[in-house]
Short mmCIF file of C-alpha atoms and ligand atoms in Angstrom, two decimals:
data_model
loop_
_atom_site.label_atom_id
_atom_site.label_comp_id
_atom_site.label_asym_id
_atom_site.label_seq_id
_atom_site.Cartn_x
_atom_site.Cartn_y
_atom_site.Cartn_z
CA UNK A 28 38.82 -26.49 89.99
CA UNK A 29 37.39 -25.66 93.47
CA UNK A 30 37.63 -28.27 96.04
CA UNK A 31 34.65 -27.76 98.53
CA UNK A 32 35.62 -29.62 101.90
CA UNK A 33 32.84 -30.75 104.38
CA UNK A 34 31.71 -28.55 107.01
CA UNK A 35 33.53 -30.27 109.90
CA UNK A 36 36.71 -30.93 107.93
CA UNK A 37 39.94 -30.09 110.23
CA UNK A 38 42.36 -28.23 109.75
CA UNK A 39 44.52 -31.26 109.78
CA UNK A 40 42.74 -32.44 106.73
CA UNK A 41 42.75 -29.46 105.32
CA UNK A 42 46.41 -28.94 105.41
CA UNK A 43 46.42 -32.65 103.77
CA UNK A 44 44.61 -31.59 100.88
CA UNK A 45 46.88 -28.58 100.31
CA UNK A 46 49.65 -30.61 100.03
CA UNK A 47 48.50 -33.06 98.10
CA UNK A 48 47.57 -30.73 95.18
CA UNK A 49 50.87 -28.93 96.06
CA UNK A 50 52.44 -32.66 95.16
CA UNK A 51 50.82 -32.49 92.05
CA UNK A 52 52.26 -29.65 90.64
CA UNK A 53 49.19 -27.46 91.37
CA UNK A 54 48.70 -24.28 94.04
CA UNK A 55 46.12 -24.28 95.98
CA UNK A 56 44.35 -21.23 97.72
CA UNK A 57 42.47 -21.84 100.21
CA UNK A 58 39.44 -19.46 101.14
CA UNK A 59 38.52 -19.99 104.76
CA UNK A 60 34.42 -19.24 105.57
CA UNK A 61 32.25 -19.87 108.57
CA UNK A 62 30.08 -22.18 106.67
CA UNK A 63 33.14 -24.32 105.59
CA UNK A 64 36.60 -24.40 102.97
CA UNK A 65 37.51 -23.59 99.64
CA UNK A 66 40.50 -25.07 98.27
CA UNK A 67 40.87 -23.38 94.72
CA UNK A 68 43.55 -25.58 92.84
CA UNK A 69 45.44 -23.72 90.47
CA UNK A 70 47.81 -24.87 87.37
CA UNK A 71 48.10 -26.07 83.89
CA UNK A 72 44.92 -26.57 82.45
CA UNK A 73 45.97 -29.79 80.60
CA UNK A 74 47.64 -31.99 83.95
CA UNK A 75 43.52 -31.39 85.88
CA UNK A 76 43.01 -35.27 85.06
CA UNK A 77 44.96 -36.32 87.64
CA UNK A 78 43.31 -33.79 90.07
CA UNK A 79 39.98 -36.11 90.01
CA UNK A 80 41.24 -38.47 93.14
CA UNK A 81 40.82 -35.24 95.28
CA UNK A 82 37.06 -36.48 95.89
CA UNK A 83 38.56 -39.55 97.78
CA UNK A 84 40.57 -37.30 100.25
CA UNK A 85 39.52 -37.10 103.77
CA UNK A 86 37.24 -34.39 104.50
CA UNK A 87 36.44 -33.58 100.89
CA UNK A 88 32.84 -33.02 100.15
CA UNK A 89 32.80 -32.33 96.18
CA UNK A 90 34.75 -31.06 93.34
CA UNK A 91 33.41 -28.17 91.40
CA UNK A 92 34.95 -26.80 88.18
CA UNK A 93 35.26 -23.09 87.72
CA UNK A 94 33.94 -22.64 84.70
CA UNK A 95 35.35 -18.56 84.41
CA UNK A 96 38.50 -18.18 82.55
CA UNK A 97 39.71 -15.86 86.10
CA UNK A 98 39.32 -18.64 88.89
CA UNK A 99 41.05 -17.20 91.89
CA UNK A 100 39.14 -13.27 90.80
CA UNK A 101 35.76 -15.04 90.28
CA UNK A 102 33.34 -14.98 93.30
CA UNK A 103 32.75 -18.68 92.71
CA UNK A 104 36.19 -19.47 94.31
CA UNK A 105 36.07 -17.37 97.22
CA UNK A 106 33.68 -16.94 100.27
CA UNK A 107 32.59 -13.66 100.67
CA UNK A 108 34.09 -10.59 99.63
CA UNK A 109 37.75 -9.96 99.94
CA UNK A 110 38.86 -7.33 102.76
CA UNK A 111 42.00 -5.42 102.26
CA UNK A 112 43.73 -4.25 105.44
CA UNK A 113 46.13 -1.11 105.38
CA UNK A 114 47.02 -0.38 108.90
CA UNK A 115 43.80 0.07 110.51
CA UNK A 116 42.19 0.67 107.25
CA UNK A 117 39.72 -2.18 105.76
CA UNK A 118 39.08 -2.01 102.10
CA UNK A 119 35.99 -3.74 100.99
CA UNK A 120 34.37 -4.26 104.30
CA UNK A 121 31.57 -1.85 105.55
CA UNK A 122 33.19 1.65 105.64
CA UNK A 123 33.56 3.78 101.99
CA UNK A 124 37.47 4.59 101.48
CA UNK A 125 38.93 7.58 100.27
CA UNK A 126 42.44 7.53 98.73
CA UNK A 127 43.19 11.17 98.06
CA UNK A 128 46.38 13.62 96.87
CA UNK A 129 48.14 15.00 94.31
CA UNK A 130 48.57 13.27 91.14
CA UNK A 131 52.19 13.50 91.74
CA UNK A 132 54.74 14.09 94.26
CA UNK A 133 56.54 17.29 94.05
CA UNK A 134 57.96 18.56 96.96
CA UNK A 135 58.49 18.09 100.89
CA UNK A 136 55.97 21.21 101.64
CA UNK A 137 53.04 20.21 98.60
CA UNK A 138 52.69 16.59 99.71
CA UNK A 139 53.01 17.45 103.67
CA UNK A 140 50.22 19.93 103.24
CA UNK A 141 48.34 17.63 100.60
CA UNK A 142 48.46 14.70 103.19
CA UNK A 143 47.24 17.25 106.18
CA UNK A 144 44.40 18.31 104.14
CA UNK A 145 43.35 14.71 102.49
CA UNK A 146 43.93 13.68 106.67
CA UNK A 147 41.62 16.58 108.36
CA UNK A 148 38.48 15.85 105.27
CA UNK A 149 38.64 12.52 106.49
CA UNK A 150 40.21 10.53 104.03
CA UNK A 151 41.81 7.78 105.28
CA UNK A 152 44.87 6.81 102.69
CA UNK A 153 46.99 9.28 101.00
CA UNK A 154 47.76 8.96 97.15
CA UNK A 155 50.94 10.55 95.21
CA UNK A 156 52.87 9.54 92.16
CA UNK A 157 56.55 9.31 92.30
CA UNK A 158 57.09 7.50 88.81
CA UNK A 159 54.70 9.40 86.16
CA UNK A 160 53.75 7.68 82.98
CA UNK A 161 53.55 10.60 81.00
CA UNK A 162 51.96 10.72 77.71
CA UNK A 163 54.76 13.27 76.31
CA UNK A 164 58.45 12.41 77.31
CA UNK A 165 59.26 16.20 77.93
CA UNK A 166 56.76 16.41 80.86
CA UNK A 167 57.52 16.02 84.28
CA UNK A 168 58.32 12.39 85.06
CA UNK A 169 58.08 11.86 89.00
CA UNK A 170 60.67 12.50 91.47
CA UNK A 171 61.47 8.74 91.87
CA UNK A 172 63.53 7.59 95.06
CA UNK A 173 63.12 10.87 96.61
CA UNK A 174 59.50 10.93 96.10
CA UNK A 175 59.31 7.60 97.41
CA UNK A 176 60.89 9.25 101.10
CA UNK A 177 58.41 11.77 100.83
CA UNK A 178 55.93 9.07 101.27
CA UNK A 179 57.70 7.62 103.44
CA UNK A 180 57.53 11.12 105.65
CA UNK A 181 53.72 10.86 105.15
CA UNK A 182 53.25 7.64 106.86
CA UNK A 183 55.60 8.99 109.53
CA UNK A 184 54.45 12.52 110.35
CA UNK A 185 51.27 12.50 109.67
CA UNK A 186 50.27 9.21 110.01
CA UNK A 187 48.14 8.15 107.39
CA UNK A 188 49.02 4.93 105.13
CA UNK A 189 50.35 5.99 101.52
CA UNK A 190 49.52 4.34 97.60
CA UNK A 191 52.18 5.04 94.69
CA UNK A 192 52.26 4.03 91.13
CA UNK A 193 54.92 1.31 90.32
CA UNK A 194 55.82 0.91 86.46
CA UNK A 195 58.76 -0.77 86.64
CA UNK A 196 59.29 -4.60 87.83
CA UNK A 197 62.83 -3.72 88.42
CA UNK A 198 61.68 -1.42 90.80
CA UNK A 199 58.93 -2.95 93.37
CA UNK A 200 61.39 -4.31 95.72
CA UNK A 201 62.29 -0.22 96.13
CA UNK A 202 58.68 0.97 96.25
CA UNK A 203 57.52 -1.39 98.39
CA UNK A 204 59.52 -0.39 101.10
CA UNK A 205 58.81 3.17 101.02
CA UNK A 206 54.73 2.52 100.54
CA UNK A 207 51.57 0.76 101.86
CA UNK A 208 49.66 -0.01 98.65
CA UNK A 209 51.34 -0.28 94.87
CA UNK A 210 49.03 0.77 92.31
CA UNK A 211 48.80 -0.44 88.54
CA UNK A 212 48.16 2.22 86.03
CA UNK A 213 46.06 2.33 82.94
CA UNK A 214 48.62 1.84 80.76
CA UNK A 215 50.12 -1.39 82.68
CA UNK A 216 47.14 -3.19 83.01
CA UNK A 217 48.32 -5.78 80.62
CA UNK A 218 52.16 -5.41 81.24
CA UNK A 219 52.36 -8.94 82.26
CA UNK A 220 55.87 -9.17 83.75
CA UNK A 221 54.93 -6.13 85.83
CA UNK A 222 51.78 -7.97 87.03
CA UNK A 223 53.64 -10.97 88.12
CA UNK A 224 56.28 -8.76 90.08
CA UNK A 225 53.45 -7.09 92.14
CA UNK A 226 51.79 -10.62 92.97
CA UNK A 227 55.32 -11.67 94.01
CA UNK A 228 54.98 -8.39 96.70
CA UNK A 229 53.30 -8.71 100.21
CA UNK A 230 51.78 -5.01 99.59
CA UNK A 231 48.00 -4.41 98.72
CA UNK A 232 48.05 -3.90 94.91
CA UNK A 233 45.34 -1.54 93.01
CA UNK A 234 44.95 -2.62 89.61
CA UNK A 235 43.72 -0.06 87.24
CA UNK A 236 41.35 -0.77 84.16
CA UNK A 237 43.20 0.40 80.62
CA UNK A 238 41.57 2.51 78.92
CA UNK A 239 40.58 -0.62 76.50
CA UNK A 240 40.08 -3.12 78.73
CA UNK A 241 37.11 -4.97 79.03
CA UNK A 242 36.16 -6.15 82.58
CA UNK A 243 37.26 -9.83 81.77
CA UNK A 244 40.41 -7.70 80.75
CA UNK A 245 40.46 -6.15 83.53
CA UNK A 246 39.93 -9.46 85.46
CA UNK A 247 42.45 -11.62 83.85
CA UNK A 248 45.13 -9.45 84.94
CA UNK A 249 43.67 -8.96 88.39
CA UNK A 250 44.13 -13.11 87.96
CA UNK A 251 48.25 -12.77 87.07
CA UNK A 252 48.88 -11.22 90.68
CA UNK A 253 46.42 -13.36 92.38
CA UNK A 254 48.09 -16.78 90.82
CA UNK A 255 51.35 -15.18 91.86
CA UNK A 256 50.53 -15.49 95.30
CA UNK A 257 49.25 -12.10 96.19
CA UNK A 258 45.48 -12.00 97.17
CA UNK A 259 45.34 -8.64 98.18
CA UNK A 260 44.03 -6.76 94.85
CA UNK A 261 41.45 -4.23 94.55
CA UNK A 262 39.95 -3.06 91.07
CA UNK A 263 40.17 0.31 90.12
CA UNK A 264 37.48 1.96 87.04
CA UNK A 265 39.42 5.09 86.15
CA UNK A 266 37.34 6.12 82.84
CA UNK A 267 37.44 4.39 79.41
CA UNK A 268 38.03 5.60 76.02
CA UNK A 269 34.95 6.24 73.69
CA UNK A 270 33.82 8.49 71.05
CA UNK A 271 33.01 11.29 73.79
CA UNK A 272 35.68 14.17 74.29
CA UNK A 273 33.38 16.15 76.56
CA UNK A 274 35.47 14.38 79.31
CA UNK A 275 38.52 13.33 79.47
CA UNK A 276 37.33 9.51 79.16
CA UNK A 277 34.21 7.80 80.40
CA UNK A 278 33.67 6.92 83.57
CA UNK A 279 32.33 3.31 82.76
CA UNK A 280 29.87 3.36 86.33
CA UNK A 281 28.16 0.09 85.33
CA UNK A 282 31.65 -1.60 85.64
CA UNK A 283 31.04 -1.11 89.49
CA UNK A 284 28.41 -3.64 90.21
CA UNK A 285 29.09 -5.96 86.90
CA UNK A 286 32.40 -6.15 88.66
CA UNK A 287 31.11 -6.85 92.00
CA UNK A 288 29.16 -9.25 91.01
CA UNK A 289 31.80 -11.23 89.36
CA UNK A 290 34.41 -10.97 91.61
CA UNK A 291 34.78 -10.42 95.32
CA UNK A 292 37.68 -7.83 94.95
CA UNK A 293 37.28 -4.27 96.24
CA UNK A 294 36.14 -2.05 93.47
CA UNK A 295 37.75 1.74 93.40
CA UNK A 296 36.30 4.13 91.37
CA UNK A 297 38.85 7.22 90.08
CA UNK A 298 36.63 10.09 89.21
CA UNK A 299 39.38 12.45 88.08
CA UNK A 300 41.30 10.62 85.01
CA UNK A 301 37.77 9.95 84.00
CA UNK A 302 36.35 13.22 83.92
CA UNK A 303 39.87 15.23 83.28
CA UNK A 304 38.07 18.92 85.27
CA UNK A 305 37.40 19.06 88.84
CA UNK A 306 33.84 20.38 88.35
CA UNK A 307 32.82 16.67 87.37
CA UNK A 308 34.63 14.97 90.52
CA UNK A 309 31.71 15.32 92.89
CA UNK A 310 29.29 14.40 91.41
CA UNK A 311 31.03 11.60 90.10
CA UNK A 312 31.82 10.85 92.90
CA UNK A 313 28.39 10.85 94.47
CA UNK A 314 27.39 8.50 91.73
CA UNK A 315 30.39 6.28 93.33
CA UNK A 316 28.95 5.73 95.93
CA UNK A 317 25.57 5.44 95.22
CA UNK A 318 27.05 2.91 92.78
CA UNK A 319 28.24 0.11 95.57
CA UNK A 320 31.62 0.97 94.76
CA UNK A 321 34.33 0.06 97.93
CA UNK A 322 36.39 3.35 98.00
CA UNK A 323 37.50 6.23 95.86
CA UNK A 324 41.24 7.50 94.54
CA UNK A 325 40.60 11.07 93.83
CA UNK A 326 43.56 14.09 93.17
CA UNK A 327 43.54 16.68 95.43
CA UNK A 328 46.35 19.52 95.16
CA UNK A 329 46.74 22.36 97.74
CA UNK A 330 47.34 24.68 94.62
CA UNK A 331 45.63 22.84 91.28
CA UNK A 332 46.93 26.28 89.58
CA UNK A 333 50.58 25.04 90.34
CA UNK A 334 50.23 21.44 89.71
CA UNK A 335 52.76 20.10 87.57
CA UNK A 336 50.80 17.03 86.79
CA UNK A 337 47.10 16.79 86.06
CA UNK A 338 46.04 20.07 88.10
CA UNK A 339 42.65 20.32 85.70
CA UNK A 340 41.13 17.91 87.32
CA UNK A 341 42.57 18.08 90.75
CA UNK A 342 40.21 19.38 93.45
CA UNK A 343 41.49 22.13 95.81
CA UNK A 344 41.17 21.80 99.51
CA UNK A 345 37.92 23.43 100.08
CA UNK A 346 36.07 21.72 96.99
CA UNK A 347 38.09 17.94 98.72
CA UNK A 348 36.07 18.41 102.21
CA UNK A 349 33.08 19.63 100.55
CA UNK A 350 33.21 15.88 98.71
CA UNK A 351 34.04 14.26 101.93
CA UNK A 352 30.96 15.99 103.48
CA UNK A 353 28.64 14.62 100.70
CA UNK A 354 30.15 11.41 100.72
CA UNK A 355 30.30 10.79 104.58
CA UNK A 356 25.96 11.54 104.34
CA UNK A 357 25.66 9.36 101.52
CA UNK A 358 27.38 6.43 102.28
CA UNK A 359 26.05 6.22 105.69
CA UNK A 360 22.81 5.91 103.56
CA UNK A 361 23.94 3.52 101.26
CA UNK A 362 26.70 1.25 102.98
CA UNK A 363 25.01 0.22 106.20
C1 LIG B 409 47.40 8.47 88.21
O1 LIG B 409 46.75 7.87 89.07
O2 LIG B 409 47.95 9.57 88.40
C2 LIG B 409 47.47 7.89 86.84
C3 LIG B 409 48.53 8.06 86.07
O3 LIG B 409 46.35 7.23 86.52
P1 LIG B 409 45.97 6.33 85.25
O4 LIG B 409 46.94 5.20 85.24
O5 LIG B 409 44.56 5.93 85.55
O6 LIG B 409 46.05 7.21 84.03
MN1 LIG B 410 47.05 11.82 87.54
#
């Protein structure tokens, strides 16, 4: 249920509402516009009878129902599009953002010179993995805590704001203090306990599409860290699996504006676990943009030969700024 409140409603009255729905067992999220408030009222489905004196509150101008099955993720309940701050970084506001790095963190010197080279292209957040979900248990599996101070260094030295992959709920307390964004990977996008430990956090989450999600998938789980009380999410298409092997999976590109125009979270599009070889990043990537997607997380590795983690499809420094060249043209084209 959205509770639409007149155009000169106070604050005062606002604040009313909130608690009152809050005294009925219900949360309510507010979305504040220019034009006026949003109160979406959140809870279980079968108490909403009660919820139908709101229209008698002061300062209430109607009741609507949301009629999708993710209220807080659909753009009915929300004014505008949802803008992610990082620092000084805005996600889902005017500029195109690039998350780049290695796929994961493996030492003090590779993500130090990763972060310098993702910083002097011009990307503006730096990724690395310091938990791995790895398909084989013998592979490399992350460099956990100490990966995590690596970041950490990152943030420090070379200044630029840092995402990591969380897998654990037992562990988001510990990466959340080490990083600026958590992400959600493929595999967790319906690990539910998971979900509600990141919508617990105060940190930016990106929520990756499984590789068998469908959007409303995708966008119910989005909807577990929202109702948790975290509204900073942003959506990340990262390649689905279909009958083509040609790629790694398939970059599912018409997920970008079905997705924007369902929900007013940031869409991020992942070129490289969709296409699995460099040579199809950029272009990708291009296609990205052209797209009306928010921002990009892309793998970048000073030495792809040496990776130890997904080095096929990592870019190398010179092929990264030649992207961030083509990008920087094309979304001054597109974006403004
Ligand atoms: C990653 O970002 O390195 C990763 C493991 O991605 P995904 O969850 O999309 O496979
Ligand atoms: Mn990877």
């Amino acid at each position: 249920m959205i509770i639409v409140m007149k155009n000169q409603a106070t604050e005062k009255q606002i604040e009313e509402v909130i608690r009152w729905i809050e005294s009925l067992g219900f949360t309510a999220h507010p979305s504040r516009g220019v034009e006026c408030t949003l109160i979406g009222v959140i809870g279980d489905e079968r108490e909403k009878e009660g919820l139908k004196q709101a229209q008698f509150l002061e300062g209430v101008e109607k009741m609507i129902p949301i009629l999708k099955p993710y209220k807080l993720a659909s753009r009915e309940s929300h004014q505008g599009n949802t803008v992610i701050s990082v620092g000084t970084v805005k996600i889902g506001g005017p500029d195109f953002v690039v998350m780049a790095g290695p796929c994961a963190v493996e030492s003090e010197e590779q993500l130090l010179e990763s972060a310098y080279i993702a910083k002097k292209g011009g990307a503006q957040i730096l990724r690395g993995g310091a938990y791995k979900p790895r398909t084989s248990p013998y592979s490399f599996q992350g460099m956990e805590e100490e990966g995590l101070k690596l970041l950490d260094q990152v943030r420090t030295r070379v200044g630029l704001p840092t995402i990591t992959e969380v897998i654990n709920p037992a562990d988001v307390d510990l990466v959340e203090s080490y990083v600026d964004i958590l992400q959600i990977g493929a595999r967790n996008v319906q690990n539910f306990p998971l979900l509600k430990a990141v919508g617990h956090s105060r940190k930016p989450v990106l929520l990756k599409r499984g590789m068998m999600t469908t959007i409303e998938e995708l966008l119910m789980s989005a909807e577990y860290i929202l109702a948790a009380g975290n509204p900073n999410v942003m959506l990340c298409e990262r390649g689905i699996r279909t009958f083509e092997t040609a790629t790694r999976n398939t970059l599912d590109i018409s997920a970008v504006p079905v997705l924007k125009s369902l929900t007013h979270l940031p869409v991020i599009v992942d070129p490289s676990h969709a296409a699995g070889q460099w040579k199809y990043v950029i272009p990708l990537s291009r296609a990205a943009v052209a797209v009306g997607a928010d921002g990009l997380l892309v793998e970048m590795h000073p030495k792809p030969e040496k990776a130890v983690s997904d080095g096929a499809q990592s870019l190398k420094p010179e092929k990264f700024y030649q992207m961030m060249d083509e990008i920087r043209v094309l979304s001054s084209a597109v974006r403004h």
